[in-house]
Amino acid sequence: MLRAGIFGMQQDGAPEESEGKKCAWKGHKARMQMRLDKREEYVMSEWKQLWLQYHPVADQGFGAYAGTVVLDGFVNTPVINSLKEEAARGLKGMLGTEPVFADQAEGACIRIRRVDAVASAKAEEELSENQKTESYRILVTPEEIRIEAAGEKGALYGTFALLRAIGTGKALQEAETETVPSNPLRMLNHWDNMTNDIERGYSGDSFFFKDGTVIVDERTKDYARLVSSVGINAVVINNVNVKGDATDLITDRYFDKLAAMSEIFAAYGVSLYLSLNFASPIEIGGLDNCDPLNEEVIAWWKGKIAEVFGRIPNFGGFLVKADSEGRPGPFTYGRTQADGANMLADLVKPYGGTIIWRCFVYNCTQDWRDYKTDRARSGYDNFKAMDGDYHDNVILQIKNGPMDFQIREPIHPLMGGLRKTNQMLEVQIAQEYTGHQIDVCYLMPMFKEVLEYHTYCTNHPEENDRQKEGAGDQVKDIVSGRTFGNQKSGMAGMAAVANTGNDANWTGNDLAAANLYGFGRLSFDTELSSEEIAREWAQLTFDTDKEAIDVIVRILMGSRATYEKYTSPLGIGWMVTPGFHYGCSVDGYEYSRWGTYHRADHLGIGVDRSSHGTGYAQQYYPENAEQYEDPARCPENLLLFFHHIPYTWKLSSGQSLIQYIYDSHFEGYEEAEGMAKAFEGLKGRIPEDSFENISGRFRLQLDNAREWRDQVNSYFYRKSGIPDEKGRPIY
Amino acid sequence: MLRAGIFGMQQDGAPEESEGKKCAWKGHKARMQMRLDKREEYVMSEWKQLWLQYHPVADQGFGAYAGTVVLDGFVNTPVINSLKEEAARGLKGMLGTEPVFADQAEGACIRIRRVDAVASAKAEEELSENQKTESYRILVTPEEIRIEAAGEKGALYGTFALLRAIGTGKALQEAETETVPSNPLRMLNHWDNMTNDIERGYSGDSFFFKDGTVIVDERTKDYARLVSSVGINAVVINNVNVKGDATDLITDRYFDKLAAMSEIFAAYGVSLYLSLNFASPIEIGGLDNCDPLNEEVIAWWKGKIAEVFGRIPNFGGFLVKADSEGRPGPFTYGRTQADGANMLADLVKPYGGTIIWRCFVYNCTQDWRDYKTDRARSGYDNFKAMDGDYHDNVILQIKNGPMDFQIREPIHPLMGGLRKTNQMLEVQIAQEYTGHQIDVCYLMPMFKEVLEYHTYCTNHPEENDRQKEGAGDQVKDIVSGRTFGNQKSGMAGMAAVANTGNDANWTGNDLAAANLYGFGRLSFDTELSSEEIAREWAQLTFDTDKEAIDVIVRILMGSRATYEKYTSPLGIGWMVTPGFHYGCSVDGYEYSRWGTYHRADHLGIGVDRSSHGTGYAQQYYPENAEQYEDPARCPENLLLFFHHIPYTWKLSSGQSLIQYIYDSHFEGYEEAEGMAKAFEGLKGRIPEDSFENISGRFRLQLDNAREWRDQVNSYFYRKSGIPDEKGRPIY
């Protein structure tokens, strides 16, 4: 373990900046020195503490309460012990106070109090058990700051919320809140392999696995603290593509380690899940098939599941990727996806377990010559017909769009399309197609768009569906379970493919931690704005002046739009290097088997997914379908996803399509340059290692953006023969 | 070791064919059975014996001599023992005779006789020591078949030649020959890594290395027999990209094994060479630099080279790839390529060693936006200026074309461009860009074109050059050393990047063995025709009827033209999947750093390498330069290499360029289908395992050819907007 001051940056003197900035810097430095004088240097581990580093803050009045923490109605359990440890750590780090934990207080105190319910009785009735015990209320009186919760997880979340309020410099009264988690399940899906690497991992190797073993160490706990602090309550630690040793995770070889890990997680309110190999009965059971309706197979699973839940405390259940991209599944035996999911679900039910079944099933050996088959259609085509056939403890996990985590896709039509089946949203914070954690791309603006999308599902009730009266039709209403009554059972929520690895900074680019933080916060409270989240994260992460925080927030907030501008235009997606998925290759996936085409010719570009084309647009409810169907009404940022459009087509701005391609790519690069330049102004104002990390990434991003700009522009100029109106260099 | 009859195919009964073919087959089968009755079943090893399997043949009169082999003037040495073993094996296999080796014969015999010289005195004067001792003469009299040679290697080659004459069914008198090797050096360059894999290897793993060790086993000897039988006299066993363990090949760790290998090779007239890591002084010498003019570095190399030549008998020297594709080299220290090569050459000279220095030096971090830099120019630009500066035992090894083993390139302008420097031709039989040993592509027609190309170098003598009076100006004259007087020193010849691996059939596709056979034969005798070689190989390899041999020869002979048709058009090259280099990706290398561009836009395609463009055409002597300079006179098969041509350009056939692209791609696919179909007719007429191997490869080739056809056609249709005149499907 390395010991290093986080304020090492102070050694480097004032940054070379304008006079105004220098003054701001000097003031900040002076304040910081004062605080440092008051107490010991903060101690860091080998890996960063990110937003839990609890750097010193100017006390807004919280210090007066922080001497005593009263536990009122809670006894010492692992979760309460975590709460106490975190409170002590946070209050000491930020305010320099070492609180006493007591049953009662002499003066002002922080009181953690058990109550019957946080939300109103009517609201409570709709909530899952998870949500009821995870809600909290914070009240501030002259005598106490009171955190009320009906369960210990709510108390822990309330404590994190109070620490966050202190860390973000809130005034006392601003700490008051009544918070019910928006979603019952808030998950991370790690794609970690037991061969150390992480599929689509851009921040080092796995910290869950090493050389075929499961790792349980201090980092396991810091991981649990980090994800718990933002409200994550379930994690899948292994890749959905389950191969090799990972198939054995459900055998005696790994149970002890997994049990130890699960206990650490549980102390932070997090349930451990595993990804499952559907072919386990063959690969480790010695059977000759894995047909989900075969009695022998069912018997094998029954024994295996009893073993898993028996050996791993607090075990949540399984995530399954079946019949997809070469993975085995029920289709092999002429069975349905429901047959596969229900078989497992019935077996885990006695243990309160859940089966999360991915909807990412498509033909990945498509012929590019075939203009009728459409990968975008496949999720709906494969899952809509069996809506209602899935058992109560199955959740279908649906990606935000119908393709695969592109920078711009329409919302998946299964969202709201499924009306009688538990469903859950899957997003990706690993930036597989959005910059590889090299290019900055803060994804909360995208996720907010997804959550706030109107599906119009409530306008079209079906017989026997479970639509709630007055329910919303936005994605956030659906995936939280509020629209179709799945909330109460807890079989609803949001999952993100995680972006962590064993890099010291966890996420490759220091700025990419905003996506980890953000996903947790947003899944806990879908009403938060992207900017609020970005600002919280920046404030908790960087001990710097307000102006610097503003710069970071501006960079984050603009980053997704910038990335979209310099990459593939208007929703068409792909155009990336095959396999690796980073960097430009306009035709990289054009003549492939992956169903990922832009169909550009000398006259135009785009895929006709209207009813004249693949018919995909008709998978939406009419209100949306009609828009998508018509190029004149289609949202322009999705124009090329839904239509093949001539380069000369006039956009609403008056630009031709080709000119838009040129302009947006030049703009995108300029914006990236602008971000990089703005960031340079932070030299000396944030820790040197962060500064070096992020500015190094910006250098790579600029190279990347330049390649995208020039390759995309040259490609379309060479194809269309139409020159840039502004005569800028195109090759 | 497996034991299996090579005539297993007879178990399968007559093939389902036309009546005529059935009859031919029946006759053949009957003949074969007769022969089999006479002797034991032939024994195979785990790996095939290829053209040395010595299958039974109809005796054309050789049997009468085969009872006794007289060694006349030769004593038992390792090479003579190899000769005896091979003669015994071959005569037994083909004729069923077990010869007696004696000092004299009672009746007719085969006499191996040492003579002073094979060639005329005048010719001898020009020849290298290698060639003098490797030449042989075969005479047939009623009393004896006499193989005359001035050295034991000539005697061995003569013996292989006699066995070949028997195996190919020649009449007695047709076996007569007087053969002097065309080239002093006839090398294979293996790109085998010590991590088992082979760079650009398409036939399994290395049989020289396994898990960081050197393998010396029975296969080592069979390898030596195979390459010796076709005249190869030097081999480099490790990849030119020397990394990891391979850097240590020149340390004590490996000397014993290398010595053992070298002795096996020497018994077949083959010298062992190694590829060298130019940074060895740093990596294994503990020095901080590898500057070729640094005294410490030179001293280190001096000791190291003494050690290598001291420990490895018959060691030939080193092959060096420096300053290329990330390899270290003299440029790092501001030294010239000559500085680097000469330093090593001076040190190996006392041991009779040779330094072979590759001319594959180019900027591999080019900006695709840059239309002036031209990778094609780099060899000439880097090496021409120092012509004459290289010491006598340095050979510059020059690829056949200026790019990298594409299916069609112009001849490298250093060929004949260098007039005062030893030079050697490098070709590739590993089909990196010509079908990966999946698609059949018999390369002798290409190599013949290369060898017969007129450089016109003799029209332009330079001061102090060593041009021989009356010398030819063709590539074969230059690389053999005849034109510029390098022959006598032996510092001239041909090398091929090898296509072998540890697959049972050595070369992935059984048909690809024709390239291994062919390269050896052609480098030994550049006057052989491609078809003669193909027929020899087919006859020695397949024990089948003449009609079947004709089919195989026709397939081989047409295969390169077919491959060219369905891949990249008219000399432009590339258009392959990056990294892997198999399969079509038209833009795969278009926006890359590798200097490999086609520059296609909506009006045309090709790279202007005339004096209006990169000026590359001017690197040739005027007779060629003038042709290349002018699109109207430029050989059409190189048109797009030298010029950017509009799609509407009329070719000499009257076709437009775009129509030629369409037509040739449709034709190429049809021809591939035709080859596959013709081959299917051989079912039951060649061994089942060969049939299955080759027809499996044809299935893959057809998939591949179809992708090439459709991707190339669609790409250019989408770009040009010009439809196919014949209305065939383009996507």
CSV table of C-alpha atoms in Angstrom, one decimal, chain A residues 9 29 199 230 398 425 477 613 633 657 660 696 719 727:
chain,number,residue,atom,x,y,z
A,9,MET,CA,-0.2,19.3,-6.3
A,29,LYS,CA,-4.4,27.3,-1.6
A,199,GLU,CA,-14.4,-7.8,-22.0
A,230,VAL,CA,-24.3,5.9,-4.9
A,398,ILE,CA,-33.3,-4.8,-22.3
A,425,LEU,CA,-33.1,-1.3,-18.6
A,477,ASP,CA,-41.8,4.6,-15.3
A,613,GLY,CA,-37.9,-1.1,-45.7
A,633,ARG,CA,-41.1,14.1,-39.2
A,657,LEU,CA,-27.1,16.3,-45.3
A,660,TYR,CA,-24.2,18.7,-42.1
A,696,GLY,CA,-2.9,12.5,-21.5
A,719,LYS,CA,-18.3,8.9,-52.3
A,727,GLY,CA,-13.5,24.7,-48.6
